[in-house]
């Protein structure tokens, strides 16, 4: 094999050059990662030059570089946010002790599991999205897809770094396993449900970025509070990239909403499909689906695992340090939605066991802000239609509502009502067929598919007809 200068290949701020053991582990893993990327990464575009940003430092004023890159040559780097001098553990039983720089032995297994579960989502989404390039609505969107993909690849590197640097042999085994599971595979599926769903079209892709990547944001934010300092610093830097993924999702759906409204106004009709757009009720059904799948990722409403992660100091709350309480939560309570017979009620549960639900609440509030901005677009066109988030009990597979059927407006409904109505609530085969019929690639510079409005501005201030991907 040709020798590769890995220190040069892997931009990093973890002093890779000095850490021979880590460097060797990564040198062994890197060709396997590339093999995975070629097999499971973006299909059909590996040889094309893409206008990508690459993380080259953690400097808040300029951490990224934009340039044309072939994806397999992307420089997947390892960056930790700058250390906070004297950082302490900010919650749980170890509150006030110095943050751990090494894995605390008694929590080794738990911590490894948390890192592996997060790490597994990163390659999973690349696998889910690998065919989308062939049906892109514009070069701008194609580039954004690939940007998200390479950064999910970098997030995998980030987690593999933690496993290789801090967990010895079992860490290296987990790093390999992360490349062996496959999204949607019956025999070796990805760990979490949402990451085994299909992402067959661009409406699903934008919904995924809005809802499922946002789960990632909230998981990363609570891991960024961790008492294990390398995990905290890794996640803090990942969040800077994650912001772009949220943007792709929110603006993508927003542009589809905008196009629907333009068609409605221009043709004075609700029959948006006749003019090649995606009608608002279909968008609502996609929201219902992607939101419910993503809500499951937060786990059960009442969870001793969540309590333990917190008590151990491994996973905090969203914005833990901004909260004004004792950061131990042994005595507090929290309102949790639950089921009593046929009705949905809120009940006070112990604050520690309710941490999943609390994070889900933070997530829902954040989703709602995005939905409000979509509704502003609708309102600005003088159209009366309101997009909504489904009730948290809708179509859940995990937690208190898994055993019942709940309507999007939050009523427990009979099997008969569900059977009669679920076509109004979830994407139908007809919806999927229609959306699939729109997925015709548009790759001319400055051109855009008819079902989505153009972006308000270019990436890195580039003009509208910029050649984001050189298809040549
Ligand atoms: Fe990620
Ligand atoms: Fe992401």
Short mmCIF file of C-alpha atoms and ligand atoms in Angstrom, two decimals:
data_model
loop_
_atom_site.label_atom_id
_atom_site.label_comp_id
_atom_site.label_asym_id
_atom_site.label_seq_id
_atom_site.Cartn_x
_atom_site.Cartn_y
_atom_site.Cartn_z
CA UNK A 1 0.00 0.00 0.00
CA UNK A 2 1.26 3.47 -0.84
CA UNK A 3 2.27 5.21 2.34
CA UNK A 4 -0.02 7.97 3.45
CA UNK A 5 1.02 10.74 5.76
CA UNK A 6 -1.83 10.38 8.22
CA UNK A 7 -0.74 13.32 10.28
CA UNK A 8 -1.11 15.38 7.13
CA UNK A 9 -4.27 13.51 6.01
CA UNK A 10 -6.09 13.86 9.29
CA UNK A 11 -6.33 17.50 10.32
CA UNK A 12 -6.46 17.46 14.08
CA UNK A 13 -5.93 19.36 17.27
CA UNK A 14 -5.39 16.29 19.43
CA UNK A 15 -1.65 16.09 18.95
CA UNK A 16 -1.90 13.03 16.78
CA UNK A 17 1.76 13.24 15.82
CA UNK A 18 2.81 12.61 19.42
CA UNK A 19 0.36 9.82 20.15
CA UNK A 20 1.82 6.85 18.26
CA UNK A 21 -0.63 4.29 19.67
CA UNK A 22 -3.65 6.30 18.61
CA UNK A 23 -2.11 7.08 15.26
CA UNK A 24 -1.56 3.37 14.63
CA UNK A 25 -5.17 2.55 15.54
CA UNK A 26 -6.48 5.23 13.19
CA UNK A 27 -4.11 4.16 10.42
CA UNK A 28 -5.59 0.72 10.63
CA UNK A 29 -9.15 1.98 10.69
CA UNK A 30 -8.87 4.60 7.96
CA UNK A 31 -8.71 2.22 4.93
CA UNK A 32 -11.74 0.36 6.29
CA UNK A 33 -13.59 3.63 6.65
CA UNK A 34 -12.75 4.53 3.05
CA UNK A 35 -13.93 1.14 1.87
CA UNK A 36 -17.20 1.71 3.73
CA UNK A 37 -17.47 5.20 2.26
CA UNK A 38 -17.00 3.89 -1.29
CA UNK A 39 -19.53 1.08 -0.76
CA UNK A 40 -22.12 2.92 1.29
CA UNK A 41 -21.47 6.64 0.73
CA UNK A 42 -23.04 8.84 -1.97
CA UNK A 43 -23.77 6.65 -4.96
CA UNK A 44 -22.51 7.81 -8.35
CA UNK A 45 -20.60 10.96 -7.32
CA UNK A 46 -17.39 9.74 -5.75
CA UNK A 47 -15.22 11.03 -8.59
CA UNK A 48 -16.92 14.45 -8.85
CA UNK A 49 -15.52 17.64 -7.42
CA UNK A 50 -17.81 19.14 -4.81
CA UNK A 51 -17.60 22.60 -3.26
CA UNK A 52 -17.27 21.54 0.39
CA UNK A 53 -16.30 23.07 3.65
CA UNK A 54 -13.69 21.25 5.67
CA UNK A 55 -13.09 21.80 9.36
CA UNK A 56 -9.47 22.89 9.72
CA UNK A 57 -9.44 24.32 13.23
CA UNK A 58 -11.75 25.14 16.12
CA UNK A 59 -11.31 28.89 15.80
CA UNK A 60 -14.76 30.45 16.15
CA UNK A 61 -13.89 33.11 13.57
CA UNK A 62 -12.75 30.75 10.85
CA UNK A 63 -12.88 27.03 11.50
CA UNK A 64 -13.82 26.01 7.98
CA UNK A 65 -12.28 26.14 4.51
CA UNK A 66 -14.34 26.01 1.31
CA UNK A 67 -12.91 24.35 -1.76
CA UNK A 68 -13.56 21.75 -4.44
CA UNK A 69 -12.89 18.25 -3.19
CA UNK A 70 -13.63 14.73 -4.35
CA UNK A 71 -15.46 13.15 -1.47
CA UNK A 72 -13.12 10.18 -0.92
CA UNK A 73 -10.32 12.75 -0.61
CA UNK A 74 -12.18 14.79 2.00
CA UNK A 75 -9.92 15.43 4.98
CA UNK A 76 -11.94 13.97 7.81
CA UNK A 77 -10.36 15.58 10.82
CA UNK A 78 -10.44 15.20 14.58
CA UNK A 79 -11.24 18.31 16.51
CA UNK A 80 -12.08 18.92 20.12
CA UNK A 81 -13.36 22.28 21.31
CA UNK A 82 -10.73 24.19 23.28
CA UNK A 83 -10.38 22.96 26.86
CA UNK A 84 -11.96 25.03 29.61
CA UNK A 85 -9.24 25.47 32.24
CA UNK A 86 -10.31 23.98 35.57
CA UNK A 87 -13.53 22.51 34.17
CA UNK A 88 -15.54 20.59 36.73
CA UNK A 89 -18.28 18.01 36.62
CA UNK A 90 -21.44 20.08 36.67
CA UNK A 91 -24.12 17.63 37.79
CA UNK A 92 -24.85 14.31 39.44
CA UNK A 93 -23.03 12.52 42.25
CA UNK A 94 -19.62 13.89 41.23
CA UNK A 95 -20.75 17.51 41.09
CA UNK A 96 -17.84 19.87 41.75
CA UNK A 97 -15.08 17.32 41.17
CA UNK A 98 -12.57 17.97 38.37
CA UNK A 99 -13.82 16.78 34.98
CA UNK A 100 -12.38 13.38 33.98
CA UNK A 101 -9.61 13.39 31.41
CA UNK A 102 -9.49 9.60 31.46
CA UNK A 103 -12.40 7.18 31.45
CA UNK A 104 -13.60 6.57 35.03
CA UNK A 105 -13.17 2.81 35.42
CA UNK A 106 -16.51 2.14 37.10
CA UNK A 107 -18.42 3.79 34.22
CA UNK A 108 -16.37 2.40 31.40
CA UNK A 109 -19.04 0.12 29.93
CA UNK A 110 -21.82 2.69 30.21
CA UNK A 111 -19.73 5.43 28.67
CA UNK A 112 -18.64 3.22 25.80
CA UNK A 113 -22.26 2.31 25.11
CA UNK A 114 -23.26 6.00 25.01
CA UNK A 115 -20.46 6.80 22.55
CA UNK A 116 -21.21 3.79 20.36
CA UNK A 117 -24.93 4.62 20.23
CA UNK A 118 -24.19 8.18 19.17
CA UNK A 119 -21.46 7.04 16.77
CA UNK A 120 -23.76 4.53 15.09
CA UNK A 121 -26.19 7.22 13.95
CA UNK A 122 -23.50 9.05 11.95
CA UNK A 123 -22.72 6.46 9.24
CA UNK A 124 -26.36 5.30 9.34
CA UNK A 125 -27.67 8.56 7.90
CA UNK A 126 -25.04 8.50 5.13
CA UNK A 127 -26.29 5.04 4.20
CA UNK A 128 -29.91 6.18 4.28
CA UNK A 129 -29.14 9.07 1.94
CA UNK A 130 -26.80 7.40 -0.50
CA UNK A 131 -29.09 7.35 -3.52
CA UNK A 132 -30.47 10.87 -3.22
CA UNK A 133 -27.78 12.51 -5.34
CA UNK A 134 -29.29 11.01 -8.48
CA UNK A 135 -32.54 12.95 -8.02
CA UNK A 136 -31.27 16.30 -6.73
CA UNK A 137 -33.49 19.37 -7.35
CA UNK A 138 -30.43 21.61 -7.97
CA UNK A 139 -26.64 21.70 -7.73
CA UNK A 140 -27.00 23.79 -4.59
CA UNK A 141 -29.04 21.05 -2.91
CA UNK A 142 -26.73 18.33 -4.22
CA UNK A 143 -23.81 20.08 -2.60
CA UNK A 144 -25.67 20.47 0.68
CA UNK A 145 -26.52 16.76 0.71
CA UNK A 146 -22.85 15.90 0.26
CA UNK A 147 -21.80 18.44 2.88
CA UNK A 148 -24.10 16.79 5.39
CA UNK A 149 -22.80 13.36 4.34
CA UNK A 150 -19.09 14.15 4.72
CA UNK A 151 -19.73 15.84 8.07
CA UNK A 152 -21.65 12.81 9.34
CA UNK A 153 -18.55 10.92 8.23
CA UNK A 154 -16.44 13.28 10.32
CA UNK A 155 -18.76 12.76 13.29
CA UNK A 156 -18.09 9.06 12.95
CA UNK A 157 -14.37 9.88 13.06
CA UNK A 158 -14.98 11.94 16.18
CA UNK A 159 -16.58 9.02 18.00
CA UNK A 160 -13.97 6.55 16.71
CA UNK A 161 -11.29 8.87 18.03
CA UNK A 162 -12.83 8.63 21.51
CA UNK A 163 -13.12 4.85 21.28
CA UNK A 164 -9.56 4.38 20.00
CA UNK A 165 -7.96 6.91 22.30
CA UNK A 166 -9.72 5.93 25.52
CA UNK A 167 -11.12 2.39 25.36
CA UNK A 168 -8.22 0.19 24.29
CA UNK A 169 -9.00 -3.04 22.53
CA UNK A 170 -12.76 -3.03 23.01
CA UNK A 171 -12.79 0.52 21.67
CA UNK A 172 -11.06 -0.64 18.51
CA UNK A 173 -13.53 -3.50 18.15
CA UNK A 174 -16.44 -1.10 18.48
CA UNK A 175 -14.83 1.16 15.85
CA UNK A 176 -14.84 -1.74 13.43
CA UNK A 177 -18.42 -2.69 14.28
CA UNK A 178 -19.53 0.85 13.46
CA UNK A 179 -18.47 0.14 9.87
CA UNK A 180 -20.16 -3.25 9.77
CA UNK A 181 -23.75 -2.53 10.75
CA UNK A 182 -25.98 -1.33 7.91
CA UNK A 183 -29.05 0.88 7.96
CA UNK A 184 -32.18 -1.17 7.33
CA UNK A 185 -30.33 -4.51 7.28
CA UNK A 186 -32.30 -7.30 8.96
CA UNK A 187 -29.25 -9.17 10.22
CA UNK A 188 -27.05 -6.27 11.30
CA UNK A 189 -29.23 -3.16 11.58
CA UNK A 190 -28.17 0.19 12.96
CA UNK A 191 -28.86 0.51 16.69
CA UNK A 192 -31.75 3.02 16.70
CA UNK A 193 -35.06 2.68 14.87
CA UNK A 194 -35.16 5.98 12.98
CA UNK A 195 -31.78 5.17 11.46
CA UNK A 196 -33.15 2.06 9.80
CA UNK A 197 -35.98 3.88 8.01
CA UNK A 198 -35.73 4.69 4.32
CA UNK A 199 -34.97 8.18 3.01
CA UNK A 200 -36.27 7.64 -0.51
CA UNK A 201 -36.87 11.21 -1.69
CA UNK A 202 -35.82 14.79 -1.02
CA UNK A 203 -38.92 15.69 0.97
CA UNK A 204 -37.98 12.87 3.34
CA UNK A 205 -34.37 14.05 3.34
CA UNK A 206 -35.27 17.59 4.40
CA UNK A 207 -37.67 16.22 7.02
CA UNK A 208 -34.91 13.92 8.26
CA UNK A 209 -32.49 16.85 8.61
CA UNK A 210 -35.12 18.90 10.40
CA UNK A 211 -36.42 16.25 12.80
CA UNK A 212 -33.86 13.46 13.09
CA UNK A 213 -30.68 15.54 12.90
CA UNK A 214 -32.28 17.75 15.51
CA UNK A 215 -32.53 14.77 17.83
CA UNK A 216 -28.79 14.52 17.21
CA UNK A 217 -28.36 18.12 18.23
CA UNK A 218 -30.11 17.50 21.55
CA UNK A 219 -28.22 14.28 22.25
CA UNK A 220 -24.91 16.00 21.43
CA UNK A 221 -25.83 18.98 23.57
CA UNK A 222 -26.46 16.78 26.60
CA UNK A 223 -23.27 14.79 25.96
CA UNK A 224 -21.44 18.13 25.64
CA UNK A 225 -22.26 18.57 29.36
CA UNK A 226 -20.53 15.29 30.20
CA UNK A 227 -18.08 15.03 33.07
CA UNK A 228 -15.86 13.01 30.69
CA UNK A 229 -14.06 15.99 29.23
CA UNK A 230 -12.92 14.53 25.86
CA UNK A 231 -16.53 13.58 25.09
CA UNK A 232 -17.74 17.03 26.09
CA UNK A 233 -15.19 18.79 23.92
CA UNK A 234 -15.78 16.50 20.94
CA UNK A 235 -19.54 17.03 21.04
CA UNK A 236 -19.20 20.78 21.46
CA UNK A 237 -17.34 21.00 18.20
CA UNK A 238 -19.72 18.63 16.40
CA UNK A 239 -22.58 20.99 17.28
CA UNK A 240 -21.04 23.75 15.14
CA UNK A 241 -21.40 21.50 12.08
CA UNK A 242 -24.81 20.22 13.15
CA UNK A 243 -26.22 23.75 12.87
CA UNK A 244 -25.81 23.55 9.08
CA UNK A 245 -27.72 20.26 8.97
CA UNK A 246 -30.66 21.90 10.81
CA UNK A 247 -30.47 24.74 8.30
CA UNK A 248 -30.61 22.34 5.35
CA UNK A 249 -33.71 20.70 6.83
CA UNK A 250 -35.60 23.82 7.85
CA UNK A 251 -34.84 25.80 4.71
CA UNK A 252 -35.47 22.78 2.49
CA UNK A 253 -38.97 22.17 3.84
CA UNK A 254 -39.54 25.94 3.93
CA UNK A 255 -38.73 26.21 0.22
CA UNK A 256 -41.17 23.39 -0.61
CA UNK A 257 -43.84 25.14 1.45
CA UNK A 258 -43.08 28.38 -0.33
CA UNK A 259 -43.38 26.76 -3.76
CA UNK A 260 -46.75 25.21 -2.78
CA UNK A 261 -48.00 28.64 -1.68
CA UNK A 262 -46.78 30.29 -4.89
CA UNK A 263 -48.68 27.73 -6.96
CA UNK A 264 -51.83 28.12 -4.85
CA UNK A 265 -51.79 31.87 -5.28
CA UNK A 266 -50.78 31.98 -8.89
CA UNK A 267 -53.40 29.45 -10.02
CA UNK A 268 -56.03 30.22 -7.37
CA UNK A 269 -56.28 26.55 -6.48
CA UNK A 270 -55.62 24.02 -3.75
CA UNK A 271 -54.73 21.45 -6.38
CA UNK A 272 -51.00 22.04 -6.07
CA UNK A 273 -50.15 18.66 -7.57
CA UNK A 274 -51.72 19.58 -10.90
CA UNK A 275 -48.96 22.20 -11.19
CA UNK A 276 -46.15 19.98 -10.01
CA UNK A 277 -45.83 21.10 -6.37
CA UNK A 278 -46.18 19.30 -3.06
CA UNK A 279 -49.51 20.22 -1.43
CA UNK A 280 -49.54 21.35 2.19
CA UNK A 281 -51.60 18.35 3.48
CA UNK A 282 -48.93 16.01 2.09
CA UNK A 283 -46.22 18.06 3.80
CA UNK A 284 -48.24 17.74 7.03
CA UNK A 285 -48.34 13.94 6.70
CA UNK A 286 -44.57 13.84 6.22
CA UNK A 287 -44.16 16.00 9.31
CA UNK A 288 -46.31 13.57 11.28
CA UNK A 289 -44.19 10.63 10.20
CA UNK A 290 -40.73 12.11 10.72
CA UNK A 291 -41.61 13.80 13.98
CA UNK A 292 -43.02 10.64 15.53
CA UNK A 293 -40.06 8.50 14.46
CA UNK A 294 -37.68 11.07 15.93
CA UNK A 295 -39.57 11.40 19.22
CA UNK A 296 -38.92 7.71 19.83
CA UNK A 297 -35.17 8.40 19.79
CA UNK A 298 -35.46 10.09 23.18
CA UNK A 299 -36.49 6.79 24.79
CA UNK A 300 -39.07 6.02 27.47
CA UNK A 301 -40.69 8.83 29.41
CA UNK A 302 -39.64 7.23 32.67
CA UNK A 303 -36.18 5.72 32.49
CA UNK A 304 -33.73 4.54 35.12
CA UNK A 305 -31.01 4.46 32.46
CA UNK A 306 -31.45 8.19 31.92
CA UNK A 307 -31.33 8.72 35.68
CA UNK A 308 -28.12 6.70 35.93
CA UNK A 309 -26.37 8.54 33.08
CA UNK A 310 -27.10 11.77 34.92
CA UNK A 311 -26.20 10.60 38.41
CA UNK A 312 -22.93 9.18 37.07
CA UNK A 313 -22.11 12.55 35.52
CA UNK A 314 -21.97 11.16 31.97
CA UNK A 315 -24.92 12.87 30.24
CA UNK A 316 -26.44 16.14 31.41
CA UNK A 317 -29.53 18.10 30.54
CA UNK A 318 -29.78 20.47 27.60
CA UNK A 319 -27.98 23.62 28.76
CA UNK A 320 -27.24 22.06 32.14
CA UNK A 321 -25.00 24.82 33.38
CA UNK A 322 -27.53 27.56 32.58
CA UNK A 323 -30.14 25.97 34.85
CA UNK A 324 -30.57 27.25 38.34
CA UNK A 325 -31.13 24.27 40.62
CA UNK A 326 -29.09 21.80 42.62
CA UNK A 327 -27.93 19.81 39.53
CA UNK A 328 -28.49 16.59 41.48
CA UNK A 329 -32.28 16.33 41.04
CA UNK A 330 -32.73 13.73 43.77
CA UNK A 331 -35.75 15.49 45.26
CA UNK A 332 -37.34 17.34 42.34
CA UNK A 333 -40.22 16.22 40.16
CA UNK A 334 -41.10 16.76 36.52
CA UNK A 335 -44.41 16.64 34.61
CA UNK A 336 -44.57 13.67 32.29
CA UNK A 337 -47.31 12.82 29.80
CA UNK A 338 -48.69 9.37 30.38
CA UNK A 339 -51.64 7.15 29.80
CA UNK A 340 -54.30 6.39 32.39
CA UNK A 341 -56.82 4.02 30.88
CA UNK A 342 -57.93 5.71 27.68
CA UNK A 343 -56.89 9.20 28.59
CA UNK A 344 -53.63 11.06 28.29
CA UNK A 345 -52.73 12.95 31.45
CA UNK A 346 -49.66 14.55 32.91
CA UNK A 347 -48.24 13.11 36.08
CA UNK A 348 -45.44 14.27 38.36
CA UNK A 349 -42.52 11.85 38.24
CA UNK A 350 -39.13 11.99 39.89
CA UNK A 351 -36.91 14.52 38.11
CA UNK A 352 -34.12 11.99 37.57
CA UNK A 353 -36.16 9.29 35.89
CA UNK A 354 -37.91 11.92 33.72
CA UNK A 355 -34.78 13.20 32.01
CA UNK A 356 -35.66 11.66 28.64
CA UNK A 357 -39.00 13.42 28.69
CA UNK A 358 -37.40 16.70 29.68
CA UNK A 359 -35.01 16.50 26.74
CA UNK A 360 -37.94 15.57 24.49
CA UNK A 361 -39.76 18.70 25.73
CA UNK A 362 -36.76 20.87 24.83
CA UNK A 363 -36.67 19.21 21.42
CA UNK A 364 -40.39 19.69 20.75
CA UNK A 365 -40.16 23.38 21.65
CA UNK A 366 -37.28 23.76 19.20
CA UNK A 367 -39.19 21.91 16.44
CA UNK A 368 -42.20 24.14 17.07
CA UNK A 369 -40.11 27.26 16.45
CA UNK A 370 -39.18 25.90 13.03
CA UNK A 371 -42.79 24.98 12.23
CA UNK A 372 -43.82 28.51 13.20
CA UNK A 373 -41.39 29.90 10.62
CA UNK A 374 -42.93 27.64 7.96
CA UNK A 375 -46.35 28.93 8.97
CA UNK A 376 -45.07 32.49 8.54
CA UNK A 377 -44.31 31.64 4.92
CA UNK A 378 -47.86 30.37 4.43
CA UNK A 379 -49.33 33.42 6.13
CA UNK A 380 -47.25 35.81 4.03
CA UNK A 381 -49.00 34.35 0.98
CA UNK A 382 -52.40 35.08 2.50
CA UNK A 383 -53.22 31.37 2.74
CA UNK A 384 -55.15 29.88 5.62
CA UNK A 385 -53.41 26.69 6.58
CA UNK A 386 -51.42 25.84 9.67
CA UNK A 387 -48.79 23.13 9.84
CA UNK A 388 -48.60 21.49 13.25
CA UNK A 389 -46.49 19.00 15.13
CA UNK A 390 -48.32 15.77 15.93
CA UNK A 391 -49.06 15.01 19.56
CA UNK A 392 -46.15 13.31 21.30
CA UNK A 393 -48.22 10.13 21.67
CA UNK A 394 -48.86 9.82 17.94
CA UNK A 395 -47.51 6.64 16.33
CA UNK A 396 -44.98 5.96 19.01
CA UNK A 397 -43.14 2.66 19.19
CA UNK A 398 -41.31 3.34 22.47
CA UNK A 399 -42.64 4.46 25.84
CA UNK A 400 -46.03 5.05 27.42
CA UNK A 401 -47.94 5.38 24.14
CA UNK A 402 -46.47 2.41 22.31
CA UNK A 403 -49.41 0.14 23.09
CA UNK A 404 -52.20 2.49 21.99
CA UNK A 405 -53.25 4.43 18.93
CA UNK A 406 -53.16 8.21 19.35
CA UNK A 407 -54.38 10.73 16.76
CA UNK A 408 -52.16 13.66 15.74
CA UNK A 409 -54.36 15.94 17.85
CA UNK A 410 -53.79 13.79 20.92
CA UNK A 411 -56.83 11.55 21.39
CA UNK A 412 -56.55 7.86 22.13
CA UNK A 413 -58.48 6.32 19.25
CA UNK A 414 -59.88 2.86 18.55
CA UNK A 415 -58.29 0.47 16.06
CA UNK A 416 -61.30 1.11 13.85
CA UNK A 417 -60.81 4.87 13.85
CA UNK A 418 -57.08 4.44 13.26
CA UNK A 419 -57.72 2.16 10.29
CA UNK A 420 -60.24 4.61 8.88
CA UNK A 421 -58.15 7.72 9.42
CA UNK A 422 -54.44 6.91 9.31
CA UNK A 423 -54.32 7.69 5.59
CA UNK A 424 -55.13 11.29 6.52
CA UNK A 425 -52.35 11.29 9.09
CA UNK A 426 -49.39 9.52 7.50
CA UNK A 427 -47.88 9.53 4.01
CA UNK A 428 -49.87 7.13 1.83
CA UNK A 429 -48.53 5.01 -0.99
CA UNK A 430 -50.12 7.51 -3.31
CA UNK A 431 -48.25 10.38 -1.61
CA UNK A 432 -44.99 8.49 -1.88
CA UNK A 433 -45.60 7.66 -5.52
CA UNK A 434 -46.43 11.27 -6.27
CA UNK A 435 -43.38 12.63 -4.45
CA UNK A 436 -41.22 9.99 -6.18
CA UNK A 437 -42.58 11.16 -9.54
CA UNK A 438 -41.22 14.65 -8.81
CA UNK A 439 -37.70 13.36 -8.20
CA UNK A 440 -36.22 14.20 -11.59
CA UNK A 441 -32.66 15.46 -11.35
CA UNK A 442 -31.95 19.09 -12.19
CA UNK A 443 -28.22 19.67 -12.57
CA UNK A 444 -27.91 22.68 -14.86
CA UNK A 445 -26.21 25.63 -13.19
CA UNK A 446 -28.69 28.02 -11.63
CA UNK A 447 -31.71 25.79 -12.45
CA UNK A 448 -34.13 24.33 -9.93
CA UNK A 449 -36.88 21.69 -9.90
CA UNK A 450 -40.45 22.96 -10.10
CA UNK A 451 -41.56 21.62 -6.70
CA UNK A 452 -39.16 23.70 -4.60
CA UNK A 453 -38.32 27.39 -4.44
CA UNK A 454 -34.70 28.47 -4.92
CA UNK A 455 -32.52 29.17 -1.89
CA UNK A 456 -32.53 32.72 -0.60
CA UNK A 457 -28.73 32.93 -0.82
CA UNK A 458 -25.77 30.87 -1.91
CA UNK A 459 -23.31 28.88 0.17
CA UNK A 460 -20.33 30.98 1.26
CA UNK A 461 -21.87 33.96 -0.59
CA UNK A 462 -21.64 32.25 -3.98
CA UNK A 463 -23.96 33.45 -6.79
CA UNK A 464 -27.15 31.58 -7.71
CA UNK A 465 -25.62 29.94 -10.80
CA UNK A 466 -22.49 28.75 -9.00
CA UNK A 467 -21.19 25.34 -10.04
CA UNK A 468 -21.47 23.68 -6.62
CA UNK A 469 -20.71 20.26 -8.06
CA UNK A 470 -18.60 19.79 -11.19
CA UNK A 471 -20.40 17.01 -12.99
CA UNK A 472 -18.31 17.54 -16.11
FE1 LIG B 1 -23.85 13.97 13.08
FE1 LIG B 2 -26.17 15.88 11.42
#
